[in-house]
Coordinates of C-alpha atoms and ligand atoms in Angstrom, one line a residue:
Chain Y
M1 CA 11.8 -8.9 -20.1
S2 CA 11.3 -5.4 -21.3
T3 CA 13.4 -2.4 -22.3
L4 CA 12.6 1.0 -21.1
Q5 CA 13.5 4.3 -22.6
F6 CA 13.2 7.8 -21.2
E7 CA 13.4 10.5 -23.8
D8 CA 13.9 14.0 -22.5
V9 CA 11.5 13.4 -19.7
S10 CA 10.5 16.3 -17.4
L11 CA 7.9 16.7 -14.8
R12 CA 7.1 20.0 -13.1
F13 CA 4.4 19.8 -10.4
A14 CA 1.9 22.6 -10.4
G15 CA 3.4 25.3 -8.2
G16 CA 6.9 23.7 -8.1
E17 CA 9.7 26.2 -8.5
R18 CA 11.8 23.8 -10.5
P19 CA 11.0 20.6 -12.3
A20 CA 10.9 17.5 -10.0
V21 CA 12.4 15.6 -12.9
N22 CA 14.4 17.5 -15.4
R23 CA 15.2 16.3 -19.0
V24 CA 16.0 12.7 -18.2
T25 CA 17.2 10.7 -21.1
C26 CA 18.4 7.1 -20.6
Q27 CA 17.8 3.6 -21.6
V28 CA 17.3 0.6 -19.4
N29 CA 18.2 -2.7 -21.0
S30 CA 16.3 -5.9 -20.9
G31 CA 16.9 -8.0 -17.8
E32 CA 19.0 -5.3 -16.1
I33 CA 18.7 -4.1 -12.5
V34 CA 19.0 -0.3 -12.5
V35 CA 19.1 1.4 -9.1
I36 CA 18.0 5.0 -9.0
L37 CA 20.1 6.6 -6.3
G38 CA 20.1 10.1 -4.9
P39 CA 19.3 12.2 -1.9
S40 CA 15.8 12.8 -0.6
G41 CA 13.7 14.9 -2.9
C42 CA 15.8 14.5 -6.0
G43 CA 13.0 13.0 -8.0
K44 CA 13.5 9.3 -7.8
T45 CA 9.9 8.4 -6.9
T46 CA 8.6 10.9 -9.4
L47 CA 10.7 9.3 -12.2
L48 CA 9.5 5.9 -11.2
K49 CA 5.9 6.8 -11.1
M50 CA 5.9 8.1 -14.6
V51 CA 6.7 4.6 -15.8
N52 CA 3.4 3.2 -14.7
R53 CA 1.6 6.5 -15.4
L54 CA 0.8 7.4 -11.8
Y55 CA 2.3 10.6 -12.9
E56 CA 2.4 12.0 -16.5
P57 CA 5.5 13.8 -17.7
T58 CA 5.0 17.4 -18.6
E59 CA 7.6 17.0 -21.4
G60 CA 9.2 14.1 -23.2
A61 CA 8.1 10.5 -23.6
I62 CA 8.7 7.1 -22.1
F63 CA 8.9 3.9 -24.2
L64 CA 8.3 0.4 -22.9
D65 CA 9.5 -2.2 -25.4
G66 CA 9.6 0.6 -28.0
V67 CA 6.0 1.6 -27.5
N68 CA 5.1 5.0 -26.1
I69 CA 3.3 4.3 -22.8
R70 CA 0.8 7.0 -23.5
Q71 CA -0.6 5.0 -26.3
R72 CA -1.8 2.3 -23.8
A73 CA -4.7 2.5 -21.4
A74 CA -3.2 3.3 -17.9
T75 CA -4.9 0.4 -16.1
Q76 CA -3.9 -2.1 -18.7
L77 CA -0.3 -0.8 -18.7
R78 CA -0.1 -1.0 -14.9
Q79 CA -1.4 -4.6 -14.9
Q80 CA 1.7 -5.5 -16.9
I81 CA 4.2 -3.7 -14.6
G82 CA 5.1 -5.0 -11.2
Y83 CA 4.9 -2.4 -8.5
V84 CA 6.4 -2.7 -5.0
I85 CA 6.4 0.2 -2.5
Q86 CA 7.9 0.9 0.8
Q87 CA 5.0 0.3 3.2
S88 CA 4.1 -2.8 1.2
G89 CA 0.6 -1.5 0.5
L90 CA -0.8 -4.9 1.0
F91 CA -4.6 -5.0 1.2
P92 CA -5.3 -5.5 5.0
H93 CA -8.7 -7.0 4.4
M94 CA -7.4 -9.7 2.1
T95 CA -5.5 -12.9 2.8
V96 CA -2.0 -13.3 1.5
A97 CA -3.4 -15.5 -1.3
D98 CA -6.0 -12.9 -2.3
N99 CA -3.4 -10.2 -2.3
V100 CA -1.2 -12.2 -4.6
A101 CA -4.2 -13.0 -6.8
V102 CA -5.2 -9.4 -7.4
V103 CA -3.6 -8.8 -10.8
P104 CA -4.3 -12.3 -12.2
R105 CA -8.0 -11.7 -11.3
L106 CA -7.9 -8.3 -13.0
L107 CA -6.5 -10.0 -16.0
G108 CA -9.3 -12.6 -15.9
W109 CA -7.2 -15.7 -15.5
P110 CA -9.1 -19.0 -14.9
K111 CA -9.4 -20.0 -11.3
P112 CA -7.2 -23.1 -11.2
Q113 CA -4.4 -21.1 -12.9
I114 CA -4.7 -18.4 -10.2
Q115 CA -4.6 -20.9 -7.4
A116 CA -1.5 -22.6 -8.9
R117 CA 0.1 -19.2 -9.4
I118 CA -0.4 -18.2 -5.8
D119 CA 1.4 -21.4 -4.5
E120 CA 4.1 -21.0 -7.1
L121 CA 4.9 -17.4 -6.1
L122 CA 4.7 -17.9 -2.4
A123 CA 7.1 -20.8 -2.7
L124 CA 9.3 -18.6 -4.9
V125 CA 9.6 -15.9 -2.2
R126 CA 10.1 -18.6 0.4
L127 CA 6.8 -18.3 2.3
P128 CA 5.5 -21.9 2.5
P129 CA 2.0 -21.7 1.0
G130 CA 0.5 -24.0 3.5
E131 CA 1.5 -21.8 6.3
F132 CA 1.0 -18.3 4.8
R133 CA -1.8 -18.6 2.2
D134 CA -4.6 -17.8 4.5
R135 CA -2.9 -15.3 6.8
Y136 CA -3.7 -11.6 6.8
P137 CA -1.0 -9.0 6.3
A138 CA -1.3 -8.0 10.0
Q139 CA -0.1 -11.4 10.9
L140 CA 3.2 -11.1 9.0
S141 CA 6.5 -9.5 10.0
G142 CA 7.7 -6.5 7.9
G143 CA 10.1 -8.7 6.0
Q144 CA 7.4 -11.2 5.2
Q145 CA 5.0 -8.5 4.1
Q146 CA 7.6 -7.3 1.6
R147 CA 8.0 -10.8 0.3
V148 CA 4.3 -11.0 -0.3
G149 CA 4.5 -7.5 -1.9
I150 CA 7.1 -8.9 -4.3
A151 CA 5.1 -12.0 -5.0
R152 CA 2.0 -9.9 -5.6
A153 CA 4.0 -7.7 -8.0
L154 CA 5.2 -10.7 -9.9
A155 CA 1.8 -12.4 -10.1
G156 CA 0.8 -11.1 -13.5
N157 CA 4.2 -12.1 -14.9
P158 CA 5.3 -8.6 -15.8
G159 CA 8.4 -8.0 -17.9
I160 CA 9.4 -5.0 -15.7
M161 CA 9.3 -4.4 -12.0
L162 CA 9.2 -0.9 -10.3
M163 CA 10.4 -1.0 -6.7
D164 CA 10.3 2.2 -4.6
E165 CA 12.5 1.7 -1.6
P166 CA 10.9 -1.6 -0.9
F167 CA 13.2 -2.4 2.0
G168 CA 13.5 1.2 3.3
A169 CA 11.5 0.5 6.5
I170 CA 13.2 -2.9 7.3
D171 CA 15.9 -3.7 9.8
A172 CA 19.4 -4.0 8.4
I173 CA 19.7 -7.8 8.7
T174 CA 16.4 -8.6 7.1
R175 CA 17.1 -6.0 4.4
T176 CA 20.3 -7.8 3.5
A177 CA 18.4 -11.1 3.3
L178 CA 15.8 -9.5 1.1
Q179 CA 18.5 -8.0 -1.2
D180 CA 20.0 -11.5 -1.6
E181 CA 16.5 -12.7 -2.4
I182 CA 16.1 -10.1 -5.1
L183 CA 19.4 -11.2 -6.7
R184 CA 18.4 -14.8 -6.4
L185 CA 15.0 -14.1 -8.0
Q186 CA 16.6 -12.1 -10.7
G187 CA 18.9 -14.9 -11.5
Q188 CA 15.8 -17.1 -12.0
L189 CA 13.4 -14.7 -13.6
K190 CA 15.4 -12.1 -15.5
K191 CA 13.1 -9.2 -15.1
T192 CA 14.0 -5.7 -15.9
I193 CA 14.1 -4.0 -12.6
L194 CA 14.0 -0.3 -11.7
F195 CA 14.8 0.0 -8.0
V196 CA 14.7 3.3 -6.1
S197 CA 17.1 3.5 -3.1
H198 CA 18.9 6.1 -1.1
D199 CA 21.1 3.5 0.5
V200 CA 24.5 3.4 -1.3
E201 CA 25.4 -0.1 -0.1
E202 CA 22.1 -1.4 -1.3
A203 CA 22.6 0.2 -4.7
L204 CA 26.1 -1.2 -5.0
R205 CA 25.0 -4.6 -4.1
L206 CA 22.0 -4.9 -6.4
A207 CA 22.7 -2.7 -9.4
D208 CA 23.9 -3.7 -12.8
R209 CA 23.9 0.0 -13.3
I210 CA 23.2 2.9 -11.0
L211 CA 21.4 6.1 -12.1
V212 CA 22.6 8.8 -9.8
M213 CA 20.1 11.7 -9.6
R214 CA 20.4 15.2 -8.1
L215 CA 17.8 18.0 -8.2
G216 CA 15.8 16.1 -10.8
E217 CA 18.6 15.5 -13.1
V218 CA 20.7 12.5 -14.0
V219 CA 24.3 13.1 -12.8
Q220 CA 25.8 9.8 -13.9
F221 CA 24.5 6.5 -15.1
D222 CA 27.0 3.7 -15.0
T223 CA 28.1 0.5 -13.4
P224 CA 29.0 0.5 -9.7
F225 CA 32.7 -0.1 -10.5
N226 CA 32.8 2.9 -12.9
L227 CA 31.0 5.1 -10.5
L228 CA 33.5 4.2 -7.8
T229 CA 36.5 4.5 -10.0
Q230 CA 35.4 7.4 -12.2
P231 CA 32.8 9.5 -10.4
A232 CA 31.5 12.2 -12.7
D233 CA 31.9 14.9 -10.0
D234 CA 32.3 15.7 -6.3
F235 CA 28.6 15.0 -5.8
V236 CA 28.9 11.4 -7.0
Y237 CA 32.2 10.9 -5.2
T238 CA 30.7 12.0 -1.9
L239 CA 27.4 10.3 -2.4
L240 CA 29.1 7.0 -2.9
G241 CA 31.4 7.5 0.0
A242 CA 34.3 6.9 -2.3
D243 CA 36.7 8.1 0.4
D244 CA 35.9 5.2 2.8
M245 CA 38.5 2.9 1.2
V246 CA 37.9 -0.2 3.3
R247 CA 34.2 -0.1 2.8
Q248 CA 34.5 0.4 -0.9
L249 CA 36.9 -2.6 -1.2
G250 CA 34.1 -4.6 0.4
L251 CA 31.8 -3.6 -2.5
L252 CA 34.2 -4.3 -5.4
R253 CA 34.5 -7.7 -6.8
V254 CA 37.8 -9.5 -7.2
A255 CA 37.0 -9.9 -10.9
S256 CA 37.1 -6.2 -11.4
A257 CA 40.7 -5.8 -10.3
M258 CA 42.5 -9.0 -11.1
M259 CA 44.9 -9.6 -13.9
A260 CA 44.5 -12.4 -16.4
L261 CA 46.5 -15.6 -15.8
P262 CA 50.0 -15.2 -17.3
P263 CA 50.9 -17.8 -20.0
N264 CA 53.5 -19.4 -17.8
Y265 CA 51.1 -19.8 -14.9
S266 CA 51.4 -22.9 -12.8
N267 CA 49.4 -23.3 -9.8
G268 CA 51.9 -22.8 -7.1
H269 CA 51.0 -22.4 -3.5
N270 CA 48.8 -19.3 -3.9
P271 CA 45.8 -19.1 -1.6
T272 CA 42.6 -19.1 -3.8
L273 CA 39.4 -17.2 -3.7
S274 CA 36.3 -16.9 -5.9
H275 CA 36.0 -14.3 -8.6
C276 CA 32.9 -12.8 -7.0
D277 CA 34.5 -12.4 -3.6
S278 CA 35.2 -8.8 -2.6
L279 CA 38.5 -7.0 -2.7
R280 CA 38.2 -6.7 1.0
D281 CA 38.1 -10.5 1.3
A282 CA 41.1 -10.5 -0.9
L283 CA 43.0 -8.0 1.2
S284 CA 42.3 -9.8 4.4
L285 CA 43.4 -13.1 2.8
I286 CA 46.7 -11.5 1.7
L287 CA 47.3 -10.0 5.1
R288 CA 46.5 -13.2 6.9
T289 CA 48.5 -15.6 4.7
G290 CA 51.3 -13.2 3.8
A291 CA 51.1 -14.6 0.2
P292 CA 52.4 -12.3 -2.6
A293 CA 49.5 -13.2 -4.9
L294 CA 46.1 -14.9 -4.9
T295 CA 44.7 -17.2 -7.5
V296 CA 41.2 -16.3 -8.5
L297 CA 38.9 -19.2 -9.3
K298 CA 35.7 -19.2 -11.3
E299 CA 33.7 -22.4 -10.9
G300 CA 36.8 -24.1 -9.6
D301 CA 39.1 -23.2 -12.4
P302 CA 41.8 -20.5 -12.1
V303 CA 41.0 -17.4 -14.1
G304 CA 43.2 -14.7 -12.8
L305 CA 45.8 -13.5 -10.3
L306 CA 45.5 -10.8 -7.7
T307 CA 48.3 -9.0 -5.9
L308 CA 48.3 -6.3 -3.3
D309 CA 49.3 -3.9 -6.1
H310 CA 46.1 -4.6 -7.9
I311 CA 44.1 -3.8 -4.9
R312 CA 46.1 -0.7 -4.3
Q313 CA 45.5 0.4 -7.9
S314 CA 41.7 0.1 -7.4
A315 CA 42.1 2.4 -4.5
V316 CA 44.5 4.8 -6.2
V317 CA 42.2 5.5 -9.2
R318 CA 39.7 6.7 -6.7
E319 CA 42.1 8.8 -4.8
G320 CA 42.9 10.7 -8.0
S321 CA 39.2 11.5 -8.3
P322 CA 38.0 15.1 -8.0
Q323 CA 37.9 16.3 -4.5
Chain B
M1 CA -44.3 -7.7 32.0
S2 CA -47.8 -8.9 32.5
Y3 CA -49.1 -6.5 29.8
L4 CA -46.6 -8.0 27.3
I5 CA -47.9 -11.4 28.0
S6 CA -51.6 -10.5 28.0
H7 CA -51.5 -8.3 24.9
P8 CA -48.9 -9.8 22.6
G9 CA -50.9 -8.8 19.5
D10 CA -51.1 -5.1 20.4
V11 CA -47.4 -5.0 21.4
L12 CA -46.4 -6.8 18.2
T13 CA -48.3 -4.2 16.1
L14 CA -46.6 -1.3 17.9
L15 CA -43.3 -3.0 17.6
L16 CA -43.7 -3.4 13.8
Q17 CA -44.7 0.3 13.5
H18 CA -41.6 1.1 15.5
L19 CA -39.4 -1.0 13.3
R20 CA -40.9 0.3 10.2
M21 CA -40.2 3.9 11.2
T22 CA -36.7 3.1 12.2
G23 CA -36.0 1.0 9.1
I24 CA -37.3 3.7 6.7
A25 CA -35.4 6.4 8.5
L26 CA -32.1 4.4 8.5
G27 CA -32.6 3.4 4.9
V28 CA -33.1 7.0 3.8
A29 CA -30.3 8.3 6.1
I30 CA -27.8 5.8 4.7
A31 CA -28.7 6.5 1.1
L32 CA -28.2 10.2 1.9
S33 CA -25.0 9.9 3.9
V34 CA -23.0 8.0 1.2
P35 CA -23.1 10.7 -1.5
L36 CA -22.8 13.4 1.2
A37 CA -19.7 11.8 2.7
L38 CA -18.2 11.2 -0.8
L39 CA -18.7 14.9 -1.6
V40 CA -17.1 15.9 1.7
T41 CA -14.2 13.6 1.0
R42 CA -13.7 15.0 -2.5
L43 CA -14.1 18.6 -1.5
R44 CA -12.2 18.9 1.7
W45 CA -13.4 22.5 2.4
L46 CA -17.0 21.2 2.7
A47 CA -16.1 19.1 5.7
V48 CA -16.3 21.9 8.3
P49 CA -19.6 23.5 7.2
V50 CA -21.3 20.2 6.5
L51 CA -20.2 18.3 9.6
G52 CA -20.6 21.4 11.7
G53 CA -24.1 22.1 10.4
L54 CA -25.1 18.5 11.0
G55 CA -23.5 18.6 14.5
V56 CA -25.6 21.7 15.4
L57 CA -28.7 19.8 14.2
Y58 CA -27.8 17.0 16.6
T59 CA -27.8 19.3 19.6
I60 CA -31.5 20.4 19.0
P61 CA -33.7 18.4 21.4
S62 CA -35.6 15.8 19.3
L63 CA -39.0 16.9 20.6
A64 CA -38.3 20.5 19.5
L65 CA -37.0 19.3 16.1
I66 CA -40.1 17.2 15.4
I67 CA -42.4 20.1 16.5
F68 CA -40.5 22.3 14.0
L69 CA -41.1 19.7 11.2
V70 CA -44.8 19.2 11.8
P71 CA -45.9 22.3 9.9
L72 CA -43.9 21.0 6.9
F73 CA -44.8 17.3 6.9
G74 CA -48.0 17.1 9.0
L75 CA -48.8 15.4 12.3
N76 CA -47.7 11.9 11.3
A77 CA -44.9 9.5 11.0
T78 CA -43.3 11.4 8.2
S79 CA -42.2 14.3 10.5
V80 CA -40.8 11.8 12.9
I81 CA -38.9 9.9 10.2
V82 CA -37.5 13.2 8.8
A83 CA -36.3 14.1 12.2
M84 CA -34.6 10.7 12.6
V85 CA -32.9 11.1 9.2
L86 CA -31.6 14.5 10.2
Y87 CA -30.4 13.3 13.5
T88 CA -28.5 10.3 12.3
Q89 CA -26.9 12.1 9.4
V90 CA -24.1 13.6 11.5
I91 CA -23.2 10.1 12.9
L92 CA -23.2 8.4 9.5
V93 CA -21.5 11.1 7.5
R94 CA -18.8 11.6 10.2
N95 CA -18.0 7.8 10.4
L96 CA -17.9 7.5 6.7
T97 CA -15.6 10.5 6.1
V98 CA -13.3 9.5 9.0
G99 CA -13.3 5.9 7.7
L100 CA -12.4 6.9 4.2
A101 CA -9.7 9.3 5.3
G102 CA -8.3 6.6 7.6
I103 CA -7.5 4.2 4.7
N104 CA -3.7 3.9 4.4
P105 CA -2.7 6.0 1.3
A106 CA -0.1 3.3 0.5
V107 CA -2.9 0.8 0.1
L108 CA -4.8 3.1 -2.4
E109 CA -1.6 3.8 -4.3
A110 CA -0.9 0.1 -4.6
A111 CA -4.4 -0.5 -5.9
R112 CA -3.9 2.2 -8.5
G113 CA -0.4 1.0 -9.4
M114 CA -1.7 -2.5 -9.9
G115 CA -4.1 -1.3 -12.5
M116 CA -7.5 -1.2 -10.7
T117 CA -10.1 1.1 -12.3
V118 CA -11.8 3.7 -10.1
A119 CA -14.8 1.3 -9.7
Q120 CA -12.6 -1.7 -8.8
R121 CA -10.8 0.4 -6.2
W122 CA -14.0 1.5 -4.7
W123 CA -15.7 -1.9 -4.5
R124 CA -12.7 -4.1 -3.8
V125 CA -10.6 -1.8 -1.6
Q126 CA -12.4 1.2 -0.2
V127 CA -15.8 -0.3 0.5
P128 CA -14.5 -3.4 2.4
L129 CA -12.0 -1.2 4.4
V130 CA -14.5 1.4 5.3
L131 CA -17.4 -1.0 6.0
P132 CA -16.6 -1.8 9.6
V133 CA -16.3 1.9 10.6
F134 CA -19.5 2.7 8.7
L135 CA -21.4 -0.2 10.3
A136 CA -20.3 1.1 13.7
G137 CA -22.0 4.4 12.7
V138 CA -25.1 2.6 11.5
R139 CA -25.3 0.8 14.8
I140 CA -25.2 4.0 16.9
A141 CA -27.6 5.7 14.4
A142 CA -30.0 2.8 14.8
V143 CA -30.1 3.1 18.6
V144 CA -30.6 6.9 18.3
A145 CA -33.4 6.3 15.8
I146 CA -35.1 3.8 18.0
A147 CA -35.1 6.3 20.8
I148 CA -36.5 9.1 18.7
A149 CA -39.2 6.8 17.2
T150 CA -40.4 6.3 20.8
I151 CA -41.2 10.0 21.0
G152 CA -43.1 9.6 17.7
A153 CA -46.1 8.3 19.5
K154 CA -46.8 11.8 20.7
F155 CA -47.1 12.8 17.0
N156 CA -49.5 10.2 15.9
A157 CA -46.8 8.0 14.4
G158 CA -47.5 4.9 16.6
G159 CA -44.7 2.7 17.7
L160 CA -43.8 1.4 21.2
G161 CA -43.8 4.9 22.6
K162 CA -47.6 4.6 22.5
L163 CA -47.5 2.2 25.4
L164 CA -45.4 4.6 27.4
F165 CA -47.5 7.7 26.7
D166 CA -50.8 5.9 27.1
G167 CA -49.6 4.4 30.3
I168 CA -48.5 7.8 31.7
Q169 CA -51.9 9.3 30.7
T170 CA -54.0 6.5 32.2
N171 CA -51.7 5.7 35.1
R172 CA -51.2 2.2 33.8
Y173 CA -47.9 1.2 35.2
D174 CA -48.0 -2.2 33.5
K175 CA -48.1 -0.4 30.1
I176 CA -45.2 1.9 31.1
V177 CA -43.1 -1.1 32.2
A178 CA -44.1 -3.1 29.1
G179 CA -43.2 -0.1 26.8
S180 CA -39.8 0.6 28.4
M181 CA -38.9 -3.0 28.4
A182 CA -39.9 -3.5 24.8
V183 CA -38.0 -0.4 23.6
A184 CA -34.9 -1.5 25.6
A185 CA -35.1 -5.0 24.2
L186 CA -35.4 -3.7 20.7
A187 CA -32.5 -1.4 21.0
L188 CA -30.3 -4.1 22.6
T189 CA -31.3 -6.6 19.9
I190 CA -30.6 -4.3 17.0
N191 CA -27.4 -3.2 18.6
G192 CA -26.3 -6.8 19.0
L193 CA -27.2 -7.7 15.4
L194 CA -25.3 -4.8 14.0
L195 CA -22.4 -5.5 16.2
A196 CA -22.3 -9.1 14.8
L197 CA -22.4 -7.7 11.3
E198 CA -19.6 -5.3 12.1
Y199 CA -17.5 -8.3 13.3
Y200 CA -18.1 -10.3 10.2
A201 CA -17.2 -7.4 8.0
Q202 CA -13.7 -7.5 9.4
P203 CA -12.1 -10.8 8.6
Q204 CA -8.7 -9.6 9.5
R205 CA -9.8 -8.5 13.0
R206 CA -11.8 -11.7 13.5
W207 CA -8.6 -13.7 13.3
Q208 CA -7.0 -11.6 16.0
K209 CA -9.8 -12.2 18.4
E210 CA -9.8 -16.0 17.7
T211 CA -6.2 -16.3 18.8
Ligands
LIG1 N1 2.5 15.2 -5.7 C1 3.5 16.2 -5.6 N2 3.1 17.5 -5.8 C2 4.0 18.4 -5.7 N3 5.3 18.2 -5.5 C3 5.8 17.0 -5.4 C4 4.8 15.9 -5.4 N4 5.6 14.7 -5.3 C5 6.8 15.1 -5.1 N5 7.0 16.5 -5.2 C6 8.2 17.2 -5.1 O1 9.1 16.8 -6.2 C7 10.4 16.6 -5.7 C8 10.8 15.2 -6.0 O2 10.1 14.3 -5.1 P1 10.3 12.7 -5.1 O3 9.2 12.2 -4.3 O4 10.4 12.2 -6.5 O5 11.7 12.6 -4.3 P2 12.5 11.3 -3.9 O6 13.7 11.3 -4.7 O7 11.6 10.1 -4.2 O8 12.7 11.5 -2.4 P3 12.7 10.5 -1.2 O9 14.0 9.8 -1.2 O10 12.6 11.3 0.0 O11 11.5 9.5 -1.4 C9 10.4 17.0 -4.3 O12 10.9 18.3 -4.2 C10 9.0 17.0 -3.9 O13 8.7 18.0 -2.9
LIG2 MG1 10.7 8.6 -2.9

């Protein structure tokens, strides 16, 4: 796990009329998934590539675990940062196993350890090693290639992962599966992840916090719930599609809108649902059962109550947002 | 055919001369084409003049080119070898530049992003990916070189062409037949060997063919 700090970071490409990234200051906490979200050309990729020094900022500094990354040799720094890109970038002349082994080999690990690591990682991304080890990238589906890309990026056991629209070229169903996979892996591995996306739903699903960018600048950096309920301006409001109520309800967790259990609570005949279900699930449960309130369960124990009013309030906050 | 059987020693000597010329020419040509192609890849604006110039060279008839080189290098194998080098340059440089340009940029970016040094990227990524394309160029260059080496006999360079030209001068059809057959066999063999090499340089394609 690593922390990452941007301090007043700018990058102006030679000949660019305005900086591609303009005075970005923010801190990414250890073990957090931060999604960089914004329209095409707003500087997401540029910001990301400064972290592994594929680009050098023209101003400001970036600190990884408190150390200025410029103080480290670029190749050595990159070997300790997982990097996943959209077109997978797998080496077509290497087998899946050799692709995964690239960084461990650069790091000079002993052979048996590398072999064990390959099997471990392929199993982790759910590609049975026996079947996939010796295949070439051309023999994999797009989704499988991205799984190998993720395994390859994890191979050197980096504390931080940079992912630039890794699922951008993948069909919607597979993309959702891969997003679940990221969340599952994250639960196990607890990496710090910087994930570029221009897909709002993806950002809302994955992010602990979302860094919204526009024209090279950070517009807002907050949790999905706060972005939806308190967008900084019209741009964020529109970008997140905060006016599509039903869709938004599908992205908000029950836990974010429920009330705590009243002291006199006794488990009546309320229908129940899990604290990580969406408000949309809750709404449909209320409509279907006609019950006045729902009991929210966490690991089987009741933790809160949810009524139609709570759901409406989540929506109302957003309706009051700047138009 | 009969000449091949009755004079195996003579034919073998000529064949070795032929191979020696072709081998030296290809060796020099390859050694020259790699830095030239890298230069053209690095400095894009050089591509048009360099490839254009080499292309023009390629259109000069080989006989004329060798005649032009004789005052510089003498009436011997050197002139012929220089001509072979000049001729094959366009093929080798073109294949190498096209091959290098054809490498998926995402692959190179991944290599850089994973922390490979310039040398590691070259040897572990660029070389293996460009090798099949380059070998295809070497194969065509080899066949062209073998053909030009045949003309070399006219310039005192020896080689299997000697059988042909001697045969024509002395009306010995058996020699002409033996010469043409030997040159053809040589070209086909070298072509086949290099084709096999090309195939083995491409593990990912090999698999596709097997299934
Ligand atoms: N290598 C470069 N040289 C010059 N300008 C560049 C370069 N790379 C990006 N830019 C410019 O910098 C700006 C930001 O580009 P960037 O690639 O970071 O956008 P992005 O947010 O990743 O967009 P997308 O969602 O389309 O990938 C754009 O205006 C782009 O034209
Ligand atoms: Mg981008």
